[in-house]
């Protein structure tokens, strides 16, 4: 995945020519900055000592990490400038390498060597861009040089390489592709440990500053991104693939558990709208009936008794 535009040959020749006119230290510094491409440095230090990190309340154990020396040898090693450091890591970006999935785990060192050669050769990067790589068997490898416990500035997410770490899953994890459980478990363990060094909850968001306008945000924009983010959160890409991106919520929760944090309660659903109260049907409260129609008006007879003819008094006797 290209995250730094490759400098043109003419541009590199011009820069190297100018470097010959600079004093030794200035020339070395300029070479370092040129090798990093368009991503601008933000509060970094060259080969600075690791800052003393305060004891984290929610630290996680360090997982086993295979050292860089297991895959990098003199047949492919290139001369490179010293690593650069930030003060701490507050977020990690998850990637996939967009490479075949059907590899044997014993072949992984050779796969990483090929990635390193492609990025430092064809793309002219100073080192492999990812800080860590995880294979389908759950093995974690050290990627970029500088020390696994330190806040090494990577080259993995255009605009958001500072105060972050890049974790690459070896393979291609587009929609419908199964993501190995061993891989997601190791990514969670690595994120829990790395973020725990700065006491960062993997389920929260981190405030990051875009250092390059080629990211999703203009240079200098302050953005709140997930502490365990996918590459697509900071850069316009399909990485880490739809299947791995769908696994990120579970990875965040697993990482938080490894840090000893209390599980978050599921969101409470809004109560349904309460219908109008209808009295229960009881013998004393029969159901309402439809209103009766008004009866037809009929003439009502008078309640007065009929007037009878007066009775005549009897006449004299016979």
Short mmCIF file of the C-alpha atoms (twelve columns), coordinates in Angstrom:
data_MODEL
# 
_entry.id   MODEL 
# 
loop_
_atom_site.group_PDB 
_atom_site.id 
_atom_site.type_symbol 
_atom_site.label_atom_id 
_atom_site.label_alt_id 
_atom_site.label_comp_id 
_atom_site.label_asym_id 
_atom_site.label_seq_id 
_atom_site.Cartn_x 
_atom_site.Cartn_y 
_atom_site.Cartn_z 
_atom_site.pdbx_PDB_model_num 
ATOM 1   C CA . UNK A 1   0.000    0.000   0.000   1 
ATOM 2   C CA . UNK A 2   1.479    3.331   -1.044  1 
ATOM 3   C CA . UNK A 3   1.321    5.897   1.705   1 
ATOM 4   C CA . UNK A 4   4.271    8.064   0.677   1 
ATOM 5   C CA . UNK A 5   4.630    9.288   -2.913  1 
ATOM 6   C CA . UNK A 6   7.900    8.151   -4.417  1 
ATOM 7   C CA . UNK A 7   10.249   10.986  -5.172  1 
ATOM 8   C CA . UNK A 8   11.217   11.385  -8.819  1 
ATOM 9   C CA . UNK A 9   14.761   10.521  -9.894  1 
ATOM 10  C CA . UNK A 10  15.480   14.089  -10.945 1 
ATOM 11  C CA . UNK A 11  14.334   15.424  -7.577  1 
ATOM 12  C CA . UNK A 12  16.519   12.977  -5.656  1 
ATOM 13  C CA . UNK A 13  19.573   13.853  -7.741  1 
ATOM 14  C CA . UNK A 14  18.989   17.563  -7.131  1 
ATOM 15  C CA . UNK A 15  18.638   17.049  -3.396  1 
ATOM 16  C CA . UNK A 16  21.723   14.869  -3.156  1 
ATOM 17  C CA . UNK A 17  23.675   17.497  -5.097  1 
ATOM 18  C CA . UNK A 18  22.614   20.165  -2.626  1 
ATOM 19  C CA . UNK A 19  23.579   17.931  0.270   1 
ATOM 20  C CA . UNK A 20  27.183   18.095  -0.857  1 
ATOM 21  C CA . UNK A 21  27.171   21.833  -0.156  1 
ATOM 22  C CA . UNK A 22  25.947   21.432  3.442   1 
ATOM 23  C CA . UNK A 23  28.033   20.839  6.549   1 
ATOM 24  C CA . UNK A 24  28.155   17.244  7.765   1 
ATOM 25  C CA . UNK A 25  25.454   17.355  10.482  1 
ATOM 26  C CA . UNK A 26  23.075   19.482  8.434   1 
ATOM 27  C CA . UNK A 27  23.488   17.201  5.439   1 
ATOM 28  C CA . UNK A 28  22.681   14.132  7.537   1 
ATOM 29  C CA . UNK A 29  19.566   15.785  8.949   1 
ATOM 30  C CA . UNK A 30  18.393   16.826  5.506   1 
ATOM 31  C CA . UNK A 31  18.901   13.307  4.210   1 
ATOM 32  C CA . UNK A 32  16.751   11.928  7.025   1 
ATOM 33  C CA . UNK A 33  13.907   14.316  6.286   1 
ATOM 34  C CA . UNK A 34  14.121   13.674  2.554   1 
ATOM 35  C CA . UNK A 35  13.970   9.920   3.059   1 
ATOM 36  C CA . UNK A 36  10.672   10.255  4.926   1 
ATOM 37  C CA . UNK A 37  8.778    11.637  1.927   1 
ATOM 38  C CA . UNK A 38  6.019    14.223  2.204   1 
ATOM 39  C CA . UNK A 39  4.938    13.410  5.758   1 
ATOM 40  C CA . UNK A 40  5.998    16.325  7.961   1 
ATOM 41  C CA . UNK A 41  7.638    15.654  11.322  1 
ATOM 42  C CA . UNK A 42  5.689    16.642  14.418  1 
ATOM 43  C CA . UNK A 43  7.471    16.810  17.792  1 
ATOM 44  C CA . UNK A 44  9.969    14.088  16.983  1 
ATOM 45  C CA . UNK A 45  13.491   13.324  18.118  1 
ATOM 46  C CA . UNK A 46  16.332   11.670  16.247  1 
ATOM 47  C CA . UNK A 47  17.741   8.728   18.187  1 
ATOM 48  C CA . UNK A 48  16.493   10.268  21.421  1 
ATOM 49  C CA . UNK A 49  16.582   8.249   24.636  1 
ATOM 50  C CA . UNK A 50  13.371   6.498   25.526  1 
ATOM 51  C CA . UNK A 51  11.322   8.727   27.830  1 
ATOM 52  C CA . UNK A 52  10.556   7.318   31.240  1 
ATOM 53  C CA . UNK A 53  6.904    6.336   31.141  1 
ATOM 54  C CA . UNK A 54  4.918    6.557   34.360  1 
ATOM 55  C CA . UNK A 55  3.495    3.371   35.785  1 
ATOM 56  C CA . UNK A 56  0.286    2.603   33.944  1 
ATOM 57  C CA . UNK A 57  -2.773   1.747   35.943  1 
ATOM 58  C CA . UNK A 58  -4.073   -0.472  33.169  1 
ATOM 59  C CA . UNK A 59  -0.956   -2.040  31.731  1 
ATOM 60  C CA . UNK A 60  -0.994   -5.332  29.849  1 
ATOM 61  C CA . UNK A 61  1.780    -7.919  29.654  1 
ATOM 62  C CA . UNK A 62  4.183    -7.669  26.758  1 
ATOM 63  C CA . UNK A 63  3.440    -10.401 24.204  1 
ATOM 64  C CA . UNK A 64  6.223    -12.421 22.640  1 
ATOM 65  C CA . UNK A 65  7.700    -10.471 19.717  1 
ATOM 66  C CA . UNK A 66  10.118   -12.076 17.259  1 
ATOM 67  C CA . UNK A 67  13.046   -9.659  16.794  1 
ATOM 68  C CA . UNK A 68  13.875   -7.937  13.551  1 
ATOM 69  C CA . UNK A 69  17.065   -9.963  13.246  1 
ATOM 70  C CA . UNK A 70  14.967   -13.082 12.552  1 
ATOM 71  C CA . UNK A 71  13.961   -11.836 9.094   1 
ATOM 72  C CA . UNK A 72  16.485   -9.156  8.109   1 
ATOM 73  C CA . UNK A 73  19.880   -10.314 6.897   1 
ATOM 74  C CA . UNK A 74  22.816   -8.823  5.022   1 
ATOM 75  C CA . UNK A 75  21.491   -9.976  1.652   1 
ATOM 76  C CA . UNK A 76  18.726   -7.340  1.726   1 
ATOM 77  C CA . UNK A 77  19.768   -4.924  4.486   1 
ATOM 78  C CA . UNK A 78  20.109   -1.299  3.369   1 
ATOM 79  C CA . UNK A 79  21.919   1.623   4.931   1 
ATOM 80  C CA . UNK A 80  19.330   3.807   6.593   1 
ATOM 81  C CA . UNK A 81  19.162   6.895   8.801   1 
ATOM 82  C CA . UNK A 82  18.614   6.553   12.544  1 
ATOM 83  C CA . UNK A 83  15.036   5.995   13.737  1 
ATOM 84  C CA . UNK A 84  12.815   8.837   14.820  1 
ATOM 85  C CA . UNK A 85  10.798   8.901   18.039  1 
ATOM 86  C CA . UNK A 86  7.687    10.506  19.480  1 
ATOM 87  C CA . UNK A 87  6.979    10.946  23.184  1 
ATOM 88  C CA . UNK A 88  4.396    8.129   23.329  1 
ATOM 89  C CA . UNK A 89  1.970    6.000   21.345  1 
ATOM 90  C CA . UNK A 90  -1.719   6.872   21.843  1 
ATOM 91  C CA . UNK A 91  -3.240   4.904   18.947  1 
ATOM 92  C CA . UNK A 92  -2.502   1.955   16.695  1 
ATOM 93  C CA . UNK A 93  -3.502   1.522   13.060  1 
ATOM 94  C CA . UNK A 94  -4.334   -1.957  11.790  1 
ATOM 95  C CA . UNK A 95  -3.408   -2.857  8.183   1 
ATOM 96  C CA . UNK A 96  -3.328   -5.860  5.925   1 
ATOM 97  C CA . UNK A 97  -0.399   -6.421  3.583   1 
ATOM 98  C CA . UNK A 98  -2.610   -7.229  0.579   1 
ATOM 99  C CA . UNK A 99  -0.585   -10.377 -0.064  1 
ATOM 100 C CA . UNK A 100 -1.620   -14.053 -0.467  1 
ATOM 101 C CA . UNK A 101 -3.190   -15.831 2.516   1 
ATOM 102 C CA . UNK A 102 -2.156   -19.414 1.828   1 
ATOM 103 C CA . UNK A 103 1.361    -19.213 3.208   1 
ATOM 104 C CA . UNK A 104 3.035    -21.533 5.674   1 
ATOM 105 C CA . UNK A 105 3.991    -19.729 8.860   1 
ATOM 106 C CA . UNK A 106 7.581    -20.938 8.428   1 
ATOM 107 C CA . UNK A 107 7.716    -18.796 5.268   1 
ATOM 108 C CA . UNK A 108 6.908    -15.546 7.075   1 
ATOM 109 C CA . UNK A 109 10.506   -14.251 7.494   1 
ATOM 110 C CA . UNK A 110 10.955   -14.493 3.714   1 
ATOM 111 C CA . UNK A 111 7.609    -12.721 3.144   1 
ATOM 112 C CA . UNK A 112 8.651    -9.861  5.427   1 
ATOM 113 C CA . UNK A 113 12.012   -9.621  3.624   1 
ATOM 114 C CA . UNK A 114 10.158   -9.183  0.337   1 
ATOM 115 C CA . UNK A 115 7.972    -6.458  1.853   1 
ATOM 116 C CA . UNK A 116 11.069   -4.711  3.175   1 
ATOM 117 C CA . UNK A 117 12.786   -4.932  -0.214  1 
ATOM 118 C CA . UNK A 118 9.775    -3.544  -2.049  1 
ATOM 119 C CA . UNK A 119 9.316    -0.612  0.315   1 
ATOM 120 C CA . UNK A 120 12.992   0.351   0.616   1 
ATOM 121 C CA . UNK A 121 13.728   -0.370  -3.058  1 
ATOM 122 C CA . UNK A 122 10.897   0.499   -5.427  1 
ATOM 123 C CA . UNK A 123 9.327    3.011   -3.057  1 
ATOM 124 C CA . UNK A 124 12.618   4.390   -1.746  1 
ATOM 125 C CA . UNK A 125 11.493   4.388   1.897   1 
ATOM 126 C CA . UNK A 126 14.127   4.435   4.612   1 
ATOM 127 C CA . UNK A 127 12.811   1.214   6.260   1 
ATOM 128 C CA . UNK A 128 9.798    -1.090  6.304   1 
ATOM 129 C CA . UNK A 129 6.807    1.056   7.173   1 
ATOM 130 C CA . UNK A 130 5.036    -1.127  9.761   1 
ATOM 131 C CA . UNK A 131 6.140    -1.204  13.381  1 
ATOM 132 C CA . UNK A 132 4.857    -4.770  13.792  1 
ATOM 133 C CA . UNK A 133 3.614    -7.614  11.609  1 
ATOM 134 C CA . UNK A 134 1.338    -10.502 12.672  1 
ATOM 135 C CA . UNK A 135 0.961    -13.752 10.742  1 
ATOM 136 C CA . UNK A 136 -1.953   -16.180 10.473  1 
ATOM 137 C CA . UNK A 137 -0.529   -18.325 13.279  1 
ATOM 138 C CA . UNK A 138 -0.531   -15.363 15.676  1 
ATOM 139 C CA . UNK A 139 3.238    -14.789 15.683  1 
ATOM 140 C CA . UNK A 140 4.210    -11.137 16.164  1 
ATOM 141 C CA . UNK A 141 7.295    -9.791  14.378  1 
ATOM 142 C CA . UNK A 142 9.205    -6.595  15.004  1 
ATOM 143 C CA . UNK A 143 9.091    -4.474  11.845  1 
ATOM 144 C CA . UNK A 144 10.557   -1.006  11.757  1 
ATOM 145 C CA . UNK A 145 13.855   -0.477  13.581  1 
ATOM 146 C CA . UNK A 146 14.133   1.516   16.791  1 
ATOM 147 C CA . UNK A 147 12.923   -0.732  19.623  1 
ATOM 148 C CA . UNK A 148 9.581    -2.387  20.250  1 
ATOM 149 C CA . UNK A 149 8.973    -0.586  23.560  1 
ATOM 150 C CA . UNK A 150 9.699    2.875   22.195  1 
ATOM 151 C CA . UNK A 151 7.469    5.281   20.275  1 
ATOM 152 C CA . UNK A 152 9.107    4.774   16.878  1 
ATOM 153 C CA . UNK A 153 7.691    6.934   14.085  1 
ATOM 154 C CA . UNK A 154 6.548    4.581   11.340  1 
ATOM 155 C CA . UNK A 155 5.547    5.011   7.699   1 
ATOM 156 C CA . UNK A 156 2.195    3.262   7.652   1 
ATOM 157 C CA . UNK A 157 -0.644   5.833   7.596   1 
ATOM 158 C CA . UNK A 158 -0.218   9.003   5.578   1 
ATOM 159 C CA . UNK A 159 -0.662   11.993  7.882   1 
ATOM 160 C CA . UNK A 160 -0.948   9.957   11.095  1 
ATOM 161 C CA . UNK A 161 2.417    8.299   11.644  1 
ATOM 162 C CA . UNK A 162 3.150    10.382  14.744  1 
ATOM 163 C CA . UNK A 163 2.219    9.055   18.197  1 
ATOM 164 C CA . UNK A 164 0.853    5.903   16.543  1 
ATOM 165 C CA . UNK A 165 2.070    2.393   15.763  1 
ATOM 166 C CA . UNK A 166 1.316    0.397   12.635  1 
ATOM 167 C CA . UNK A 167 0.303    -3.269  12.983  1 
ATOM 168 C CA . UNK A 168 0.137    -5.196  9.697   1 
ATOM 169 C CA . UNK A 169 -1.780   -8.465  9.338   1 
ATOM 170 C CA . UNK A 170 -0.033   -10.659 6.769   1 
ATOM 171 C CA . UNK A 171 -2.608   -11.459 4.094   1 
ATOM 172 C CA . UNK A 172 -5.646   -10.022 2.339   1 
ATOM 173 C CA . UNK A 173 -8.863   -9.713  4.327   1 
ATOM 174 C CA . UNK A 174 -11.533  -8.374  2.029   1 
ATOM 175 C CA . UNK A 175 -15.231  -9.075  2.567   1 
ATOM 176 C CA . UNK A 176 -15.999  -12.731 3.196   1 
ATOM 177 C CA . UNK A 177 -12.411  -13.803 3.895   1 
ATOM 178 C CA . UNK A 178 -12.035  -15.550 7.281   1 
ATOM 179 C CA . UNK A 179 -9.717   -13.771 9.714   1 
ATOM 180 C CA . UNK A 180 -7.777   -16.302 11.824  1 
ATOM 181 C CA . UNK A 181 -8.608   -16.139 15.519  1 
ATOM 182 C CA . UNK A 182 -4.920   -16.512 16.419  1 
ATOM 183 C CA . UNK A 183 -4.199   -13.376 14.381  1 
ATOM 184 C CA . UNK A 184 -6.884   -11.206 15.989  1 
ATOM 185 C CA . UNK A 185 -5.928   -12.432 19.464  1 
ATOM 186 C CA . UNK A 186 -2.311   -11.408 18.892  1 
ATOM 187 C CA . UNK A 187 -3.311   -8.023  17.476  1 
ATOM 188 C CA . UNK A 188 -5.416   -7.441  20.596  1 
ATOM 189 C CA . UNK A 189 -2.555   -8.475  22.885  1 
ATOM 190 C CA . UNK A 190 -0.113   -6.221  21.055  1 
ATOM 191 C CA . UNK A 191 -2.508   -3.244  21.106  1 
ATOM 192 C CA . UNK A 192 -3.257   -3.776  24.809  1 
ATOM 193 C CA . UNK A 193 0.434    -3.753  25.691  1 
ATOM 194 C CA . UNK A 194 1.484    -0.896  23.408  1 
ATOM 195 C CA . UNK A 195 -1.394   1.407   24.393  1 
ATOM 196 C CA . UNK A 196 -1.077   0.401   28.036  1 
ATOM 197 C CA . UNK A 197 2.374    1.999   28.132  1 
ATOM 198 C CA . UNK A 198 0.562    5.345   27.807  1 
ATOM 199 C CA . UNK A 199 -2.474   4.256   29.867  1 
ATOM 200 C CA . UNK A 200 -4.777   4.448   26.835  1 
ATOM 201 C CA . UNK A 201 -8.073   2.552   26.833  1 
ATOM 202 C CA . UNK A 202 -8.274   0.692   23.467  1 
ATOM 203 C CA . UNK A 203 -12.016  1.415   23.292  1 
ATOM 204 C CA . UNK A 204 -11.643  5.199   23.395  1 
ATOM 205 C CA . UNK A 205 -10.609  7.789   20.821  1 
ATOM 206 C CA . UNK A 206 -7.280   9.564   20.522  1 
ATOM 207 C CA . UNK A 207 -6.690   13.169  19.491  1 
ATOM 208 C CA . UNK A 208 -4.283   13.161  16.552  1 
ATOM 209 C CA . UNK A 209 -3.035   15.923  14.271  1 
ATOM 210 C CA . UNK A 210 -2.944   15.348  10.516  1 
ATOM 211 C CA . UNK A 211 0.590    16.124  9.345   1 
ATOM 212 C CA . UNK A 212 -0.182   15.795  5.648   1 
ATOM 213 C CA . UNK A 213 -3.002   16.933  3.408   1 
ATOM 214 C CA . UNK A 214 -2.915   13.633  1.512   1 
ATOM 215 C CA . UNK A 215 -4.677   11.998  4.451   1 
ATOM 216 C CA . UNK A 216 -8.437   12.166  4.922   1 
ATOM 217 C CA . UNK A 217 -7.984   15.506  6.689   1 
ATOM 218 C CA . UNK A 218 -6.258   18.755  5.883   1 
ATOM 219 C CA . UNK A 219 -2.806   19.307  7.306   1 
ATOM 220 C CA . UNK A 220 -3.004   20.604  10.876  1 
ATOM 221 C CA . UNK A 221 -6.524   19.280  11.505  1 
ATOM 222 C CA . UNK A 222 -7.046   17.822  14.978  1 
ATOM 223 C CA . UNK A 223 -9.028   14.598  14.661  1 
ATOM 224 C CA . UNK A 224 -10.459  12.184  17.238  1 
ATOM 225 C CA . UNK A 225 -9.799   8.712   15.797  1 
ATOM 226 C CA . UNK A 226 -10.283  5.291   17.429  1 
ATOM 227 C CA . UNK A 227 -7.375   4.250   19.633  1 
ATOM 228 C CA . UNK A 228 -7.449   0.973   17.672  1 
ATOM 229 C CA . UNK A 229 -8.148   2.240   14.165  1 
ATOM 230 C CA . UNK A 230 -8.200   0.766   10.695  1 
ATOM 231 C CA . UNK A 231 -5.969   2.255   8.021   1 
ATOM 232 C CA . UNK A 232 -9.078   3.589   6.251   1 
ATOM 233 C CA . UNK A 233 -9.887   5.778   9.285   1 
ATOM 234 C CA . UNK A 234 -6.969   8.050   8.452   1 
ATOM 235 C CA . UNK A 235 -6.354   7.474   4.741   1 
ATOM 236 C CA . UNK A 236 -8.533   6.890   1.672   1 
ATOM 237 C CA . UNK A 237 -8.016   3.174   1.189   1 
ATOM 238 C CA . UNK A 238 -9.784   -0.167  1.517   1 
ATOM 239 C CA . UNK A 239 -7.121   -1.372  3.957   1 
ATOM 240 C CA . UNK A 240 -7.337   -3.363  6.226   1 
ATOM 241 C CA . UNK A 241 -10.094  -5.037  4.235   1 
ATOM 242 C CA . UNK A 242 -13.757  -5.292  5.137   1 
ATOM 243 C CA . UNK A 243 -13.376  -8.574  7.051   1 
ATOM 244 C CA . UNK A 244 -10.555  -7.349  9.285   1 
ATOM 245 C CA . UNK A 245 -12.232  -3.969  9.756   1 
ATOM 246 C CA . UNK A 246 -15.332  -5.809  11.004  1 
ATOM 247 C CA . UNK A 247 -13.137  -7.550  13.599  1 
ATOM 248 C CA . UNK A 248 -11.878  -4.288  15.121  1 
ATOM 249 C CA . UNK A 249 -14.688  -3.863  17.720  1 
ATOM 250 C CA . UNK A 250 -13.913  -7.318  19.101  1 
ATOM 251 C CA . UNK A 251 -10.178  -6.559  19.075  1 
ATOM 252 C CA . UNK A 252 -10.793  -3.373  21.075  1 
ATOM 253 C CA . UNK A 253 -12.840  -5.210  23.694  1 
ATOM 254 C CA . UNK A 254 -10.293  -8.026  23.979  1 
ATOM 255 C CA . UNK A 255 -7.462   -5.507  24.375  1 
ATOM 256 C CA . UNK A 256 -9.374   -3.683  27.108  1 
ATOM 257 C CA . UNK A 257 -9.917   -6.951  28.990  1 
ATOM 258 C CA . UNK A 258 -6.194   -7.719  28.783  1 
ATOM 259 C CA . UNK A 259 -5.562   -4.314  30.388  1 
ATOM 260 C CA . UNK A 260 -7.880   -5.267  33.250  1 
ATOM 261 C CA . UNK A 261 -10.584  -2.758  32.387  1 
ATOM 262 C CA . UNK A 262 -14.217  -3.283  33.300  1 
ATOM 263 C CA . UNK A 263 -16.313  -4.391  30.326  1 
ATOM 264 C CA . UNK A 264 -18.550  -1.691  28.994  1 
ATOM 265 C CA . UNK A 265 -22.261  -2.228  29.476  1 
ATOM 266 C CA . UNK A 266 -24.126  -2.710  26.193  1 
ATOM 267 C CA . UNK A 267 -25.948  0.418   25.072  1 
ATOM 268 C CA . UNK A 268 -29.382  0.722   26.611  1 
ATOM 269 C CA . UNK A 269 -32.143  0.699   24.052  1 
ATOM 270 C CA . UNK A 270 -34.512  3.636   24.132  1 
ATOM 271 C CA . UNK A 271 -37.803  2.645   25.800  1 
ATOM 272 C CA . UNK A 272 -40.663  2.214   23.341  1 
ATOM 273 C CA . UNK A 273 -43.242  4.925   23.194  1 
ATOM 274 C CA . UNK A 274 -45.917  4.305   25.850  1 
ATOM 275 C CA . UNK A 275 -49.375  3.880   24.342  1 
ATOM 276 C CA . UNK A 276 -52.398  5.494   25.884  1 
ATOM 277 C CA . UNK A 277 -53.492  3.652   29.030  1 
ATOM 278 C CA . UNK A 278 -56.470  1.410   28.437  1 
ATOM 279 C CA . UNK A 279 -58.335  0.142   31.525  1 
ATOM 280 C CA . UNK A 280 -58.161  -3.586  31.993  1 
ATOM 281 C CA . UNK A 281 -61.283  -5.547  31.251  1 
ATOM 282 C CA . UNK A 282 -62.921  -6.650  34.498  1 
ATOM 283 C CA . UNK A 283 -66.486  -7.493  35.450  1 
ATOM 284 C CA . UNK A 284 -66.661  -4.071  37.061  1 
ATOM 285 C CA . UNK A 285 -65.068  -2.403  34.104  1 
ATOM 286 C CA . UNK A 286 -66.554  -3.977  30.977  1 
ATOM 287 C CA . UNK A 287 -64.947  -3.208  27.654  1 
ATOM 288 C CA . UNK A 288 -66.033  -0.063  25.972  1 
ATOM 289 C CA . UNK A 289 -68.635  -0.540  23.311  1 
ATOM 290 C CA . UNK A 290 -69.256  1.429   20.245  1 
ATOM 291 C CA . UNK A 291 -71.513  4.405   20.927  1 
ATOM 292 C CA . UNK A 292 -75.132  3.716   20.362  1 
ATOM 293 C CA . UNK A 293 -76.948  5.593   17.719  1 
ATOM 294 C CA . UNK A 294 -79.559  8.067   18.932  1 
ATOM 295 C CA . UNK A 295 -82.957  6.379   18.827  1 
ATOM 296 C CA . UNK A 296 -85.534  7.563   16.400  1 
ATOM 297 C CA . UNK A 297 -87.886  10.054  17.911  1 
ATOM 298 C CA . UNK A 298 -91.360  8.678   18.318  1 
ATOM 299 C CA . UNK A 299 -94.354  10.532  19.691  1 
ATOM 300 C CA . UNK A 300 -94.848  9.832   23.341  1 
ATOM 301 C CA . UNK A 301 -98.367  9.544   24.653  1 
ATOM 302 C CA . UNK A 302 -99.444  11.819  27.457  1 
ATOM 303 C CA . UNK A 303 -99.124  10.329  30.848  1 
ATOM 304 C CA . UNK A 304 -102.379 11.977  31.907  1 
ATOM 305 C CA . UNK A 305 -105.312 9.605   32.133  1 
ATOM 306 C CA . UNK A 306 -108.003 10.069  29.504  1 
ATOM 307 C CA . UNK A 307 -110.807 12.401  30.377  1 
ATOM 308 C CA . UNK A 308 -113.986 10.472  31.030  1 
ATOM 309 C CA . UNK A 309 -117.489 11.784  30.456  1 
ATOM 310 C CA . UNK A 310 -119.048 13.130  33.642  1 
ATOM 311 C CA . UNK A 311 -121.447 10.763  35.379  1 
ATOM 312 C CA . UNK A 312 -124.960 12.171  35.642  1 
ATOM 313 C CA . UNK A 313 -126.630 12.054  39.025  1 
ATOM 314 C CA . UNK A 314 -129.475 9.580   39.164  1 
ATOM 315 C CA . UNK A 315 -132.976 11.000  38.886  1 
ATOM 316 C CA . UNK A 316 -135.752 10.312  41.381  1 
ATOM 317 C CA . UNK A 317 -136.802 6.822   42.218  1 
ATOM 318 C CA . UNK A 318 -139.681 5.223   40.482  1 
# 
